[in-house]
Amino acid sequence: MNNYISISMLNDFIFCPYSIYLHSVYMDTNEDIYKATPQISGSNAHNATNNKTSSTRKDDIMSLPVISEELGLTGIIDIYKGDRHLLIERKNNLKRIFRGQLYQLWAEYYCMIEMGYRVDSIAFYEISTNKMIYQPLPNNNDKLELISFIEKFRSYLPCTTKFTINSNKCQHCIYSNLCDKTIEDNVYS
């Protein structure tokens, strides 16, 4: 049986690989214990999509589970606009687009293609500004970059992989109180 990687974890891994391990520690607990304001806002931003109330158009598909056998990924897309063949990843606030967020969108794209959907364009939708931010479709080099990143994810061993502390990230990590790599408190404490 394959061990599929959750698409949402790609962005988390690029933020901090060790946070994936710490996330697994909290996995079965109440999210209110560890989530901070930005994560709560992000979760709330997806409520309309998860509840399938962000659109009433019959061509729009919301919260569709997706999978890629080739890449070993699984996840849930936010919105697919069938009439425009447009895949949309909703974000509450996007001051800039990080590579991990792009990997997430690319991964959703490849899952949709493998599942037989036609996707002509991809975009982020920034909820706070009501702004659509189109991205180019990933090319062959982008796919190779994503595959290489997925291999890095799969080979990560928290006990033996060298860890580099990034105090800026640690200050914004919701798991910093549990982390044994740093003594930084996060800004949410």
XYZ file of C-alpha atoms in Angstrom:
189
model
C 0.000 0.000 0.000
C 1.303 3.413 -0.946
C 1.918 6.083 1.656
C 0.436 9.171 0.105
C 1.611 12.603 1.159
C -1.054 15.152 1.959
C -0.724 18.053 -0.469
C -1.207 20.575 2.329
C 1.899 19.198 4.050
C 4.127 20.247 1.140
C 3.835 23.886 2.155
C 4.296 23.021 5.828
C 7.414 20.983 5.025
C 9.049 23.821 3.128
C 8.308 26.137 6.081
C 10.019 23.711 8.457
C 10.531 19.963 7.887
C 10.614 19.325 11.612
C 7.159 20.905 11.997
C 5.704 17.898 10.120
C 7.004 15.674 12.898
C 5.658 18.047 15.569
C 2.321 18.236 13.764
C 2.014 14.450 14.051
C 2.442 14.753 17.817
C -0.583 17.066 18.005
C -2.572 15.257 15.298
C -5.174 13.660 17.549
C -5.649 16.632 19.865
C -8.034 19.553 19.717
C -6.765 22.098 17.166
C -7.576 24.920 19.586
C -4.648 23.774 21.723
C -1.973 24.669 19.182
C -3.458 26.771 16.374
C -2.766 30.489 16.457
C -4.679 33.360 14.905
C -3.209 32.983 11.376
C -4.071 29.266 11.229
C -7.560 29.877 12.604
C -8.112 32.618 9.997
C -6.852 30.264 7.285
C -9.191 27.504 8.431
C -12.108 29.927 8.560
C -11.258 31.108 5.053
C -11.879 27.571 3.811
C -15.205 27.153 5.611
C -17.243 28.470 2.679
C -15.494 26.064 0.320
C -15.648 23.122 2.722
C -19.339 23.776 3.283
C -19.771 24.245 -0.478
C -21.352 27.671 -0.027
C -18.719 29.850 -1.729
C -20.435 29.398 -5.090
C -23.849 28.384 -6.355
C -22.755 27.860 -9.953
C -23.456 24.327 -11.093
C -20.156 24.118 -13.007
C -18.115 24.862 -9.872
C -16.762 21.877 -7.970
C -15.701 22.595 -4.389
C -13.724 20.490 -1.915
C -13.027 17.729 -4.397
C -10.748 14.966 -3.041
C -7.875 14.428 -5.471
C -5.109 11.876 -5.810
C -2.050 11.244 -7.929
C -0.736 7.696 -8.137
C 2.276 8.949 -10.077
C 3.365 11.506 -7.481
C 2.009 9.732 -4.410
C -0.073 12.706 -3.350
C -3.576 13.177 -2.055
C -5.561 16.191 -0.974
C -8.629 18.306 -1.492
C -8.869 21.121 -3.989
C -10.714 24.305 -3.106
C -12.530 25.157 -6.340
C -12.550 23.942 -9.913
C -14.500 26.142 -12.294
C -15.593 23.610 -14.885
C -16.854 26.140 -17.403
C -13.411 27.786 -17.516
C -11.290 24.722 -16.618
C -9.771 26.846 -13.874
C -8.281 25.396 -10.674
C -8.314 27.805 -7.727
C -6.525 27.584 -4.369
C -8.067 29.971 -1.835
C -5.817 31.814 0.615
C -6.946 34.284 3.221
C -4.022 36.651 2.799
C -1.178 36.503 0.271
C 1.437 39.183 0.803
C 3.694 37.075 -1.386
C 3.483 33.617 -2.890
C 5.922 31.194 -1.306
C 7.365 28.206 -3.148
C 5.490 25.788 -0.887
C 2.187 27.391 -1.810
C 3.103 27.045 -5.477
C 4.017 23.374 -4.945
C 0.589 22.913 -3.385
C -1.145 24.396 -6.441
C 1.033 22.411 -8.864
C 0.318 19.205 -6.933
C -3.429 19.859 -7.139
C -3.044 20.514 -10.868
C -1.236 17.208 -11.496
C -3.806 15.314 -9.431
C -6.643 16.853 -11.440
C -4.934 16.041 -14.766
C -4.252 12.454 -13.709
C -7.898 12.096 -12.659
C -8.987 13.150 -16.152
C -10.002 16.751 -15.575
C -9.106 19.392 -18.086
C -7.239 22.278 -16.426
C -6.372 25.213 -18.667
C -5.373 27.671 -15.946
C -4.515 27.814 -12.258
C -4.772 30.645 -9.753
C -4.721 31.688 -6.141
C -7.730 33.579 -4.869
C -6.890 36.038 -2.092
C -10.007 36.235 0.031
C -9.034 39.360 1.992
C -8.684 41.428 -1.191
C -11.113 39.519 -3.422
C -8.274 39.198 -5.916
C -7.473 36.393 -8.360
C -3.747 35.812 -8.866
C -3.176 33.665 -11.951
C -0.097 31.461 -12.187
C 1.453 29.857 -15.259
C 0.792 26.146 -15.651
C 3.772 24.111 -14.456
C 6.151 23.041 -17.235
C 8.358 19.928 -17.374
C 11.101 21.562 -15.307
C 8.533 22.601 -12.696
C 7.278 19.025 -12.507
C 10.831 17.731 -12.040
C 11.347 20.317 -9.295
C 8.143 19.149 -7.580
C 9.171 15.481 -7.874
C 12.582 16.286 -6.394
C 10.911 18.114 -3.511
C 8.565 15.166 -2.879
C 11.596 12.827 -2.784
C 13.223 15.160 -0.248
C 10.018 15.019 1.812
C 9.941 11.210 1.689
C 13.590 10.830 2.678
C 13.428 13.257 5.602
C 14.318 11.684 8.936
C 13.771 14.087 11.848
C 16.330 12.343 14.072
C 19.215 12.283 11.612
C 18.664 15.085 9.092
C 20.670 18.211 9.859
C 18.451 20.960 11.186
C 19.125 24.641 10.595
C 17.401 27.028 12.958
C 15.726 29.975 11.301
C 14.678 32.199 14.198
C 12.271 34.185 12.003
C 10.405 30.993 11.140
C 10.661 29.636 14.693
C 9.022 32.805 16.002
C 6.076 32.115 13.708
C 5.883 28.362 14.257
C 2.854 27.233 16.241
C 4.818 24.213 17.468
C 7.739 26.175 18.960
C 6.670 25.386 22.511
C 7.013 21.688 21.736
C 10.168 21.984 19.616
C 13.431 20.656 21.026
C 15.529 22.356 18.323
C 15.073 25.912 19.515
C 14.270 27.849 22.656
C 12.416 30.530 20.694
C 8.916 31.350 21.837
C 6.526 32.071 19.045
C 4.892 35.454 18.639
C 1.512 33.926 19.476
C 2.374 32.926 23.057
